[in-house]
C-alpha positions as YAML, in Angstrom:
chain: A
units: angstrom
residues:
- id: 1
  name: HIS
  ca: [-67.50, -90.33, -53.58]
- id: 2
  name: TYR
  ca: [-65.06, -88.46, -55.88]
- id: 3
  name: PHE
  ca: [-61.43, -88.31, -55.55]
- id: 4
  name: ILE
  ca: [-61.44, -84.90, -57.19]
- id: 5
  name: GLN
  ca: [-64.76, -83.28, -57.22]
- id: 6
  name: SER
  ca: [-64.97, -79.99, -59.17]
- id: 7
  name: ASN
  ca: [-67.47, -78.20, -61.16]
- id: 8
  name: LEU
  ca: [-64.89, -76.56, -63.30]
- id: 9
  name: SER
  ca: [-63.97, -77.95, -66.77]
- id: 10
  name: MET
  ca: [-61.48, -80.47, -66.92]
- id: 11
  name: GLY
  ca: [-59.27, -77.84, -69.41]
- id: 12
  name: ASN
  ca: [-59.39, -75.20, -66.63]
- id: 13
  name: LEU
  ca: [-58.11, -77.60, -64.02]
- id: 14
  name: LEU
  ca: [-55.31, -78.50, -66.33]
- id: 15
  name: GLN
  ca: [-54.59, -75.12, -66.76]
- id: 16
  name: LEU
  ca: [-54.26, -74.65, -62.94]
- id: 17
  name: LEU
  ca: [-51.24, -77.07, -62.95]
- id: 18
  name: LYS
  ca: [-49.70, -75.62, -66.37]
- id: 19
  name: ARG
  ca: [-48.94, -72.30, -64.90]
- id: 20
  name: GLU
  ca: [-45.26, -71.68, -65.50]
- id: 21
  name: ASP
  ca: [-45.11, -70.01, -61.82]
- id: 22
  name: PRO
  ca: [-45.95, -72.93, -59.20]
- id: 23
  name: ASN
  ca: [-46.63, -70.27, -56.76]
- id: 24
  name: ASN
  ca: [-49.66, -69.33, -58.63]
- id: 25
  name: PHE
  ca: [-51.24, -72.96, -58.16]
- id: 26
  name: LYS
  ca: [-54.42, -72.52, -56.26]
- id: 27
  name: ILE
  ca: [-56.96, -75.40, -55.37]
- id: 28
  name: PRO
  ca: [-60.45, -74.37, -56.09]
- id: 29
  name: ASP
  ca: [-62.81, -74.38, -53.16]
- id: 30
  name: ASN
  ca: [-64.64, -77.48, -54.58]
- id: 31
  name: VAL
  ca: [-61.56, -79.59, -55.35]
- id: 32
  name: PHE
  ca: [-61.23, -82.31, -52.93]
- id: 33
  name: LEU
  ca: [-59.11, -85.28, -52.55]
- id: 34
  name: ASP
  ca: [-60.98, -88.03, -50.83]
- id: 35
  name: PHE
  ca: [-58.31, -90.26, -48.80]
- id: 36
  name: GLU
  ca: [-60.58, -91.48, -46.45]
- id: 37
  name: SER
  ca: [-63.54, -93.09, -48.47]
- id: 38
  name: ALA
  ca: [-62.71, -93.38, -52.19]
- id: 39
  name: GLU
  ca: [-63.94, -96.32, -53.97]
- id: 40
  name: PRO
  ca: [-62.90, -98.24, -56.98]
- id: 41
  name: THR
  ca: [-64.94, -97.89, -60.05]
- id: 42
  name: PRO
  ca: [-65.94, -100.92, -61.86]
- id: 43
  name: ASN
  ca: [-63.17, -100.84, -64.43]
- id: 44
  name: ASP
  ca: [-60.52, -100.34, -61.57]
- id: 45
  name: SER
  ca: [-61.84, -102.93, -59.39]
- id: 46
  name: GLU
  ca: [-59.54, -105.72, -60.47]
- id: 47
  name: THR
  ca: [-56.11, -103.82, -60.24]
- id: 48
  name: TYR
  ca: [-57.94, -102.30, -56.76]
- id: 49
  name: ASP
  ca: [-58.36, -105.64, -55.48]
- id: 50
  name: ARG
  ca: [-54.88, -106.98, -56.48]
- id: 51
  name: VAL
  ca: [-53.02, -103.78, -54.99]
- id: 52
  name: ASP
  ca: [-55.20, -104.16, -52.11]
- id: 53
  name: GLN
  ca: [-54.08, -107.84, -51.46]
- id: 54
  name: VAL
  ca: [-50.42, -106.31, -51.03]
- id: 55
  name: LEU
  ca: [-51.35, -103.04, -49.32]
- id: 56
  name: SER
  ca: [-53.57, -104.85, -46.39]
- id: 57
  name: ARG
  ca: [-50.15, -106.13, -44.91]
- id: 58
  name: ARG
  ca: [-48.48, -102.86, -44.71]
- id: 59
  name: VAL
  ca: [-49.64, -102.37, -40.97]
- id: 60
  name: GLU
  ca: [-48.36, -106.00, -39.76]
- id: 61
  name: ILE
  ca: [-44.82, -105.29, -41.70]
- id: 62
  name: LEU
  ca: [-44.57, -101.91, -39.68]
- id: 63
  name: GLU
  ca: [-45.61, -103.40, -36.71]
- id: 64
  name: GLY
  ca: [-43.12, -105.88, -36.69]
- id: 65
  name: LEU
  ca: [-40.51, -103.51, -37.54]
- id: 66
  name: ARG
  ca: [-41.37, -101.05, -34.86]
- id: 67
  name: GLY
  ca: [-40.93, -104.04, -32.50]
- id: 68
  name: TYR
  ca: [-37.55, -105.01, -33.96]
- id: 69
  name: SER
  ca: [-35.32, -105.38, -30.44]
- id: 70
  name: GLY
  ca: [-32.48, -106.61, -32.14]
- id: 71
  name: ALA
  ca: [-29.74, -109.08, -30.87]
- id: 72
  name: THR
  ca: [-27.39, -106.60, -29.31]
- id: 73
  name: ASP
  ca: [-26.45, -108.39, -26.19]
- id: 74
  name: PRO
  ca: [-25.76, -111.75, -27.22]
- id: 75
  name: ILE
  ca: [-23.81, -110.57, -30.31]
- id: 76
  name: ARG
  ca: [-21.73, -108.57, -28.06]
- id: 77
  name: GLU
  ca: [-20.92, -111.58, -25.97]
- id: 78
  name: ALA
  ca: [-20.19, -113.61, -28.83]
- id: 79
  name: ILE
  ca: [-17.41, -110.80, -30.30]
- id: 80
  name: LYS
  ca: [-16.15, -110.38, -26.69]
- id: 81
  name: ASN
  ca: [-15.68, -114.15, -26.32]
- id: 82
  name: THR
  ca: [-14.88, -115.29, -30.16]
- id: 83
  name: GLU
  ca: [-13.31, -118.87, -28.72]
- id: 84
  name: CYS
  ca: [-16.30, -119.62, -26.74]
- id: 85
  name: GLN
  ca: [-18.75, -121.90, -28.89]
- id: 86
  name: LYS
  ca: [-21.74, -121.32, -26.52]
- id: 87
  name: SER
  ca: [-21.82, -117.75, -26.91]
- id: 88
  name: GLN
  ca: [-21.18, -117.75, -30.73]
- id: 89
  name: ILE
  ca: [-24.22, -120.43, -30.85]
- id: 90
  name: THR
  ca: [-26.23, -118.36, -28.61]
- id: 91
  name: ALA
  ca: [-25.94, -115.30, -30.45]
- id: 92
  name: TRP
  ca: [-26.61, -117.40, -33.74]
- id: 93
  name: ARG
  ca: [-29.93, -118.50, -32.53]
- id: 94
  name: ALA
  ca: [-31.11, -115.00, -31.39]
- id: 95
  name: VAL
  ca: [-30.16, -113.55, -34.56]
- id: 96
  name: CYS
  ca: [-31.31, -116.00, -37.16]
- id: 97
  name: PRO
  ca: [-35.21, -115.31, -36.35]
- id: 98
  name: LEU
  ca: [-34.60, -111.65, -36.61]
- id: 99
  name: VAL
  ca: [-32.81, -112.21, -40.01]
- id: 100
  name: GLY
  ca: [-36.23, -114.20, -41.19]
- id: 101
  name: ALA
  ca: [-38.18, -110.98, -40.09]
- id: 102
  name: LEU
  ca: [-35.90, -108.74, -42.41]
- id: 103
  name: ASN
  ca: [-36.04, -111.02, -45.12]
- id: 104
  name: LYS
  ca: [-39.87, -110.87, -44.73]
- id: 105
  name: TYR
  ca: [-39.87, -107.31, -44.88]
- id: 106
  name: TYR
  ca: [-37.47, -107.19, -47.94]
- id: 107
  name: GLN
  ca: [-39.75, -109.99, -49.93]
- id: 108
  name: TYR
  ca: [-42.64, -107.35, -48.99]
- id: 109
  name: SER
  ca: [-40.47, -104.61, -50.85]
- id: 110
  name: ILE
  ca: [-40.38, -106.79, -53.96]
- id: 111
  name: GLU
  ca: [-44.25, -107.55, -53.83]
- id: 112
  name: LEU
  ca: [-44.91, -104.03, -53.48]
- id: 113
  name: GLU
  ca: [-42.32, -103.02, -56.57]
- id: 114
  name: LYS
  ca: [-44.36, -104.97, -58.62]
- id: 115
  name: GLU
  ca: [-47.61, -103.15, -57.69]
- id: 116
  name: VAL
  ca: [-46.00, -99.74, -57.76]
- id: 117
  name: GLY
  ca: [-45.65, -100.30, -61.75]
- id: 118
  name: ILE
  ca: [-49.07, -101.79, -62.18]
- id: 119
  name: LEU
  ca: [-50.55, -98.65, -60.73]
- id: 120
  name: LEU
  ca: [-48.28, -96.36, -62.45]
- id: 121
  name: GLY
  ca: [-49.66, -98.29, -65.51]
- id: 122
  name: VAL
  ca: [-53.07, -96.66, -64.99]
- id: 123
  name: LEU
  ca: [-52.75, -93.14, -63.32]
- id: 124
  name: CYS
  ca: [-49.76, -92.25, -65.93]
- id: 125
  name: SER
  ca: [-51.99, -93.07, -69.04]
- id: 126
  name: GLU
  ca: [-53.67, -89.54, -68.83]
- id: 127
  name: PRO
  ca: [-53.18, -86.11, -67.61]
- id: 128
  name: PRO
  ca: [-52.63, -86.10, -63.98]
- id: 129
  name: MET
  ca: [-55.75, -84.60, -62.64]
- id: 130
  name: GLU
  ca: [-58.09, -86.30, -65.02]
- id: 131
  name: SER
  ca: [-56.29, -89.58, -64.04]
- id: 132
  name: LEU
  ca: [-56.77, -88.55, -60.19]
- id: 133
  name: GLU
  ca: [-60.34, -87.85, -61.04]
- id: 134
  name: ASN
  ca: [-60.87, -91.10, -62.71]
- id: 135
  name: HIS
  ca: [-59.21, -93.51, -60.93]
- id: 136
  name: GLN
  ca: [-59.71, -91.78, -57.30]
- id: 137
  name: ALA
  ca: [-59.36, -95.19, -55.50]
- id: 138
  name: LEU
  ca: [-55.84, -96.26, -57.20]
- id: 139
  name: ALA
  ca: [-54.47, -92.53, -56.48]
- id: 140
  name: LYS
  ca: [-55.39, -93.29, -52.76]
- id: 141
  name: GLN
  ca: [-53.52, -96.80, -53.20]
- id: 142
  name: PHE
  ca: [-50.71, -94.81, -54.10]
- id: 143
  name: ALA
  ca: [-50.81, -92.18, -51.50]
- id: 144
  name: LEU
  ca: [-51.15, -95.47, -48.99]
- id: 145
  name: ILE
  ca: [-47.69, -96.54, -50.45]
- id: 146
  name: LEU
  ca: [-46.19, -93.25, -50.20]
- id: 147
  name: ASP
  ca: [-47.18, -93.24, -46.21]
- id: 148
  name: PHE
  ca: [-45.66, -96.61, -46.11]
- id: 149
  name: VAL
  ca: [-42.38, -95.89, -47.58]
- id: 150
  name: LEU
  ca: [-41.95, -93.00, -45.24]
- id: 151
  name: ALA
  ca: [-42.98, -94.95, -42.23]
- id: 152
  name: PHE
  ca: [-40.79, -98.00, -42.99]
- id: 153
  name: ASP
  ca: [-37.57, -95.87, -43.62]
- id: 154
  name: ASP
  ca: [-38.02, -93.83, -40.48]
- id: 155
  name: LEU
  ca: [-38.17, -96.83, -38.17]
- id: 156
  name: LYS
  ca: [-35.24, -98.53, -40.17]
- id: 157
  name: MET
  ca: [-32.83, -95.52, -39.99]
- id: 158
  name: THR
  ca: [-33.49, -95.11, -36.20]
- id: 159
  name: ASN
  ca: [-32.70, -98.56, -35.38]
- id: 160
  name: PRO
  ca: [-29.08, -99.72, -35.86]
- id: 161
  name: SER
  ca: [-29.73, -103.29, -34.63]
- id: 162
  name: ILE
  ca: [-30.74, -103.80, -37.94]
- id: 163
  name: GLN
  ca: [-27.67, -103.43, -39.64]
- id: 164
  name: ASN
  ca: [-25.59, -104.78, -37.01]
- id: 165
  name: ASP
  ca: [-27.55, -108.20, -36.97]
- id: 166
  name: PHE
  ca: [-27.43, -108.73, -40.29]
- id: 167
  name: SER
  ca: [-23.72, -107.79, -40.53]
- id: 168
  name: PHE
  ca: [-23.04, -110.25, -37.56]
- id: 169
  name: TYR
  ca: [-25.43, -113.00, -39.50]
- id: 170
  name: ARG
  ca: [-23.35, -112.77, -42.63]
- id: 171
  name: ARG
  ca: [-20.01, -112.86, -41.21]
- id: 172
  name: MET
  ca: [-20.72, -115.90, -38.83]
- id: 173
  name: ARG
  ca: [-22.92, -117.61, -41.59]
- id: 174
  name: ASN
  ca: [-20.24, -120.24, -42.74]
- id: 175
  name: ARG
  ca: [-18.32, -120.49, -39.55]
- id: 176
  name: VAL
  ca: [-21.12, -121.39, -37.15]
- id: 177
  name: LYS
  ca: [-22.21, -123.77, -39.79]
- id: 178
  name: ALA
  ca: [-19.41, -126.08, -38.50]
- id: 179
  name: TYR
  ca: [-20.70, -126.77, -35.02]
- id: 180
  name: SER
  ca: [-24.39, -126.02, -35.23]
- id: 181
  name: GLU
  ca: [-27.54, -127.30, -36.73]
- id: 182
  name: PRO
  ca: [-29.11, -125.23, -39.43]
- id: 183
  name: GLU
  ca: [-31.74, -122.85, -37.97]
- id: 184
  name: ASP
  ca: [-35.22, -122.23, -39.47]
- id: 185
  name: HIS
  ca: [-34.68, -118.61, -40.58]
- id: 186
  name: GLU
  ca: [-31.79, -119.01, -42.40]
- id: 187
  name: VAL
  ca: [-31.79, -117.32, -45.89]
- id: 188
  name: SER
  ca: [-29.37, -118.61, -48.76]
- id: 189
  name: ASN
  ca: [-26.45, -116.75, -49.79]
- id: 190
  name: GLU
  ca: [-27.77, -115.33, -52.67]
- id: 191
  name: VAL
  ca: [-30.86, -113.77, -51.06]
- id: 192
  name: ALA
  ca: [-28.51, -112.65, -48.22]
- id: 193
  name: ASN
  ca: [-26.37, -110.74, -50.99]
- id: 194
  name: ARG
  ca: [-29.65, -108.99, -51.90]
- id: 195
  name: MET
  ca: [-30.89, -108.20, -48.44]
- id: 196
  name: SER
  ca: [-27.45, -106.76, -47.76]
- id: 197
  name: MET
  ca: [-27.62, -104.46, -50.78]
- id: 198
  name: PHE
  ca: [-31.31, -103.69, -49.75]
- id: 199
  name: TYR
  ca: [-30.70, -102.82, -45.88]
- id: 200
  name: ALA
  ca: [-27.43, -101.13, -47.06]
- id: 201
  name: TYR
  ca: [-29.39, -97.82, -48.24]
- id: 202
  name: PRO
  ca: [-30.50, -95.72, -45.33]
- id: 203
  name: THR
  ca: [-34.14, -95.18, -46.86]
- id: 204
  name: PRO
  ca: [-34.39, -99.13, -48.48]
- id: 205
  name: MET
  ca: [-38.48, -98.54, -49.27]
- id: 206
  name: LEU
  ca: [-37.64, -95.06, -50.78]
- id: 207
  name: LYS
  ca: [-34.93, -96.58, -53.09]
- id: 208
  name: MET
  ca: [-37.25, -99.54, -54.22]
- id: 209
  name: LEU
  ca: [-39.93, -97.10, -55.04]
- id: 210
  name: SER
  ca: [-37.90, -94.60, -57.13]
- id: 211
  name: SER
  ca: [-36.19, -97.80, -58.68]
- id: 212
  name: SER
  ca: [-39.40, -98.87, -59.52]
- id: 213
  name: VAL
  ca: [-40.71, -95.66, -60.86]
- id: 214
  name: THR
  ca: [-37.35, -95.66, -62.85]
- id: 215
  name: SER
  ca: [-37.98, -99.05, -64.37]
- id: 216
  name: PHE
  ca: [-41.52, -98.09, -65.34]
- id: 217
  name: VAL
  ca: [-40.59, -94.94, -67.56]
- id: 218
  name: GLU
  ca: [-37.71, -97.31, -69.00]
- id: 219
  name: LYS
  ca: [-39.97, -99.82, -69.96]
- id: 220
  name: ASN
  ca: [-42.65, -97.47, -71.09]
- id: 221
  name: GLN
  ca: [-40.49, -94.92, -73.34]
- id: 222
  name: ALA
  ca: [-43.44, -94.32, -75.63]
- id: 223
  name: LEU
  ca: [-44.81, -92.41, -72.58]
- id: 224
  name: PRO
  ca: [-43.55, -88.75, -72.08]
- id: 225
  name: LEU
  ca: [-41.55, -88.67, -68.51]
- id: 226
  name: GLU
  ca: [-43.70, -85.79, -67.78]
- id: 227
  name: ASN
  ca: [-46.63, -88.15, -67.38]
- id: 228
  name: THR
  ca: [-45.00, -89.79, -64.86]
- id: 229
  name: THR
  ca: [-43.45, -86.69, -62.77]
- id: 230
  name: ASP
  ca: [-46.71, -84.79, -63.20]
- id: 231
  name: ILE
  ca: [-48.62, -87.26, -61.14]
- id: 232
  name: PHE
  ca: [-46.31, -87.05, -58.37]
- id: 233
  name: SER
  ca: [-45.97, -82.82, -58.59]
- id: 234
  name: THR
  ca: [-49.99, -82.82, -58.92]
- id: 235
  name: MET
  ca: [-50.42, -84.90, -55.71]
- id: 236
  name: ALA
  ca: [-48.12, -82.84, -53.80]
- id: 237
  name: ASN
  ca: [-49.41, -79.44, -54.83]
- id: 238
  name: LEU
  ca: [-52.91, -80.69, -53.94]
- id: 239
  name: CYS
  ca: [-51.90, -82.03, -50.56]
- id: 240
  name: ARG
  ca: [-50.56, -78.88, -49.81]
- id: 241
  name: CYS
  ca: [-53.40, -76.94, -50.76]
- id: 242
  name: MET
  ca: [-55.79, -79.08, -49.02]
- id: 243
  name: ILE
  ca: [-54.25, -78.71, -45.45]
- id: 244
  name: GLU
  ca: [-53.76, -74.93, -46.43]
- id: 245
  name: ASP
  ca: [-57.74, -74.60, -46.45]
- id: 246
  name: PRO
  ca: [-59.31, -74.97, -43.14]
- id: 247
  name: ASN
  ca: [-62.71, -75.44, -45.13]
- id: 248
  name: ILE
  ca: [-61.22, -78.55, -46.66]
- id: 249
  name: VAL
  ca: [-59.37, -79.83, -43.35]
- id: 250
  name: ALA
  ca: [-63.06, -79.26, -41.87]
- id: 251
  name: ARG
  ca: [-64.46, -81.94, -44.20]
- id: 252
  name: PHE
  ca: [-62.13, -84.79, -42.83]
- id: 253
  name: GLN
  ca: [-63.90, -87.54, -40.83]
- id: 254
  name: LYS
  ca: [-60.54, -88.61, -39.25]
- id: 255
  name: LYS
  ca: [-58.33, -86.75, -36.86]
- id: 256
  name: ASP
  ca: [-55.19, -88.36, -38.63]
- id: 257
  name: THR
  ca: [-56.19, -87.29, -41.89]
- id: 258
  name: VAL
  ca: [-54.04, -83.90, -41.65]
- id: 259
  name: LEU
  ca: [-50.96, -85.67, -41.21]
- id: 260
  name: PHE
  ca: [-51.60, -88.47, -43.61]
- id: 261
  name: VAL
  ca: [-51.94, -86.17, -46.01]
- id: 262
  name: LEU
  ca: [-48.88, -84.27, -45.12]
- id: 263
  name: ARG
  ca: [-46.94, -87.68, -45.53]
- id: 264
  name: VAL
  ca: [-48.24, -87.91, -48.95]
- id: 265
  name: MET
  ca: [-47.43, -84.62, -49.90]
- id: 266
  name: VAL
  ca: [-43.67, -84.84, -48.57]
- id: 267
  name: GLY
  ca: [-43.52, -88.58, -49.96]
- id: 268
  name: ALA
  ca: [-44.38, -87.13, -53.36]
- id: 269
  name: ILE
  ca: [-42.19, -84.40, -53.27]
- id: 270
  name: ILE
  ca: [-39.19, -86.94, -52.27]
- id: 271
  name: LEU
  ca: [-40.11, -89.10, -55.24]
- id: 272
  name: TYR
  ca: [-40.53, -86.41, -57.98]
- id: 273
  name: ASP
  ca: [-36.94, -85.10, -56.50]
- id: 274
  name: HIS
  ca: [-35.68, -88.82, -57.23]
- id: 275
  name: VAL
  ca: [-37.04, -89.23, -60.84]
- id: 276
  name: HIS
  ca: [-37.19, -85.98, -62.33]
- id: 277
  name: PRO
  ca: [-34.08, -84.71, -64.13]
- id: 278
  name: VAL
  ca: [-33.69, -81.28, -62.10]
- id: 279
  name: GLY
  ca: [-35.89, -82.37, -59.15]
- id: 280
  name: ALA
  ca: [-38.29, -80.70, -56.80]
- id: 281
  name: PHE
  ca: [-35.83, -77.81, -55.36]
- id: 282
  name: TYR
  ca: [-35.27, -76.38, -58.97]
- id: 283
  name: ARG
  ca: [-36.44, -72.57, -59.04]
- id: 284
  name: ARG
  ca: [-39.11, -73.59, -61.80]
- id: 285
  name: SER
  ca: [-39.85, -76.69, -60.28]
- id: 286
  name: ASN
  ca: [-43.51, -77.62, -61.04]
- id: 287
  name: ILE
  ca: [-43.82, -77.95, -56.80]
- id: 288
  name: ASP
  ca: [-44.26, -75.05, -54.79]
- id: 289
  name: ILE
  ca: [-41.50, -76.36, -52.41]
- id: 290
  name: LYS
  ca: [-41.30, -73.39, -50.12]
- id: 291
  name: SER
  ca: [-45.09, -73.07, -49.28]
- id: 292
  name: SER
  ca: [-44.60, -76.87, -48.73]
- id: 293
  name: ILE
  ca: [-41.69, -76.41, -46.18]
- id: 294
  name: LYS
  ca: [-43.57, -73.46, -44.49]
- id: 295
  name: LEU
  ca: [-46.88, -75.74, -44.16]
- id: 296
  name: LEU
  ca: [-44.83, -78.42, -42.59]
- id: 297
  name: LYS
  ca: [-43.43, -75.68, -39.85]
- id: 298
  name: ASP
  ca: [-46.91, -74.61, -39.08]
- id: 299
  name: GLN
  ca: [-47.61, -77.59, -37.96]
- id: 300
  name: PRO
  ca: [-46.49, -78.87, -34.32]
- id: 301
  name: PRO
  ca: [-42.95, -79.59, -34.37]
- id: 302
  name: ALA
  ca: [-43.26, -83.10, -32.77]
- id: 303
  name: THR
  ca: [-45.90, -84.17, -35.53]
- id: 304
  name: VAL
  ca: [-43.64, -83.08, -38.65]
- id: 305
  name: GLU
  ca: [-39.83, -83.47, -37.67]
- id: 306
  name: THR
  ca: [-39.62, -86.54, -39.46]
- id: 307
  name: LEU
  ca: [-40.96, -85.16, -42.39]
- id: 308
  name: LEU
  ca: [-38.63, -82.28, -42.45]
- id: 309
  name: ASN
  ca: [-35.71, -84.52, -41.83]
- id: 310
  name: ALA
  ca: [-36.76, -86.83, -44.60]
- id: 311
  name: LEU
  ca: [-36.85, -83.52, -46.93]
- id: 312
  name: ARG
  ca: [-33.54, -82.97, -45.65]
- id: 313
  name: TYR
  ca: [-31.76, -86.14, -45.81]
- id: 314
  name: SER
  ca: [-33.94, -88.24, -48.16]
- id: 315
  name: THR
  ca: [-33.97, -85.99, -51.22]
- id: 316
  name: VAL
  ca: [-31.46, -85.75, -53.87]
- id: 317
  name: HIS
  ca: [-31.20, -82.33, -55.17]
- id: 318
  name: LEU
  ca: [-31.63, -80.13, -52.23]
- id: 319
  name: ASN
  ca: [-27.82, -79.26, -52.31]
- id: 320
  name: ASP
  ca: [-27.85, -78.83, -56.21]
- id: 321
  name: GLU
  ca: [-26.16, -74.87, -56.98]
- id: 322
  name: ASP
  ca: [-29.52, -74.49, -58.95]
- id: 323
  name: THR
  ca: [-31.31, -75.02, -55.55]
- id: 324
  name: PRO
  ca: [-32.22, -71.42, -54.26]
- id: 325
  name: SER
  ca: [-30.60, -70.27, -51.38]
- id: 326
  name: VAL
  ca: [-33.92, -69.03, -49.42]
- id: 327
  name: THR
  ca: [-34.86, -72.71, -49.84]
- id: 328
  name: LYS
  ca: [-31.66, -74.18, -48.63]
- id: 329
  name: LYS
  ca: [-32.21, -72.16, -45.39]
- id: 330
  name: LEU
  ca: [-35.42, -72.49, -45.07]
- id: 331
  name: LEU
  ca: [-35.33, -76.28, -44.39]
- id: 332
  name: ALA
  ca: [-32.07, -75.97, -42.68]
- id: 333
  name: GLU
  ca: [-33.72, -73.83, -39.84]
- id: 334
  name: GLN
  ca: [-34.73, -76.09, -36.77]
...
C-alpha cells in the first residue's frame, strides 16, 4: 500500500504545493492518502511500534471520557450542607475516583506529547510530499493523533462536570483529610497543580499538541520552521482534495473514512494556525481555507458542526485584522 501514489516526478509534486496561490492547489488523480491500510516500512517499524503502543489506548481514553458522569449531586449536597461531615465525606468519596480518571487522561497526554516529537522528527526531516510518501504509516499515526485531539477536546468542552469536580477536589483536599481516611485515587499537590493547568484550557489536548510542536521547533532550530508547518498545510490540502474528488472517495473501504479525513483536515488547519507565525487564515496562507470551509458546509450538518465550531473557537488567528472578511463571514454563517 502506498500512502501517496503518483506517477508524477517528485519535483512536480512539490511544485503543486509551492504555488503562491493556494487556490490553485490540485491533487492529481493518482495521488491517494491511504489512511485505511498504510503499513510501516522496515526503517520506520521501530518508531511505528513505539508510537502504536501509546495510540492503541486512545479508544479506551475516549470511552472513559465519554462515560464521565461527574459527581454533581453529592457535590451539590456537600456545598448546601457545609457543616454536615457525612455530606462532605460522601462527596469526597464520589469525586476521588473521578479525579483518578482525570489524572489517567492527563498522564496519557504527557505520553502522547513525547510521541508527537518523535513522529515530527521523522516527518519533518524531508520536504512534505517526500515525507508523506516515504513515511506513510507514520503520517497515518499523526493523523490519528489529530483525530484523537479533536475528539477528546470536544468531549471535554461539552462536560462541565470535569472542571466542577476537580475544583471541588482541590478545595476539599486538605479540609477532608482531617476527618477522612486517604482514598486510593488521591493525587499529590504537585500533580494536582499540573492537572489544574491542563484542564483549565478549553481544549487541553490541542494545547498539549501545539506546545509539543513548539517545543520540537525550539529544540531543532537548525530545521527551518517551514519544514514543520508545511507538513500540516500539505496534509490539510490533500485531505480536502481527496474528499472533493468522488473517484478518491469511492476507493475508501470504510464508511467512516470520509469523516475521519475531514477531521484530520480540520486538525491540521488548527495546528497550523497555532504554530505558524501568521496562521491559517492569512490571505496568502498555504492552506485554501475558504475551500476547506465550503467543503465542510457541503456535508450533512449534524456530522460536521463540531468541526466548524473547532475552526471558529479553537483557532488563534481567525479574528486577526489580516483575515479576509469573506472568510470570517463564511465561517460565521450557520
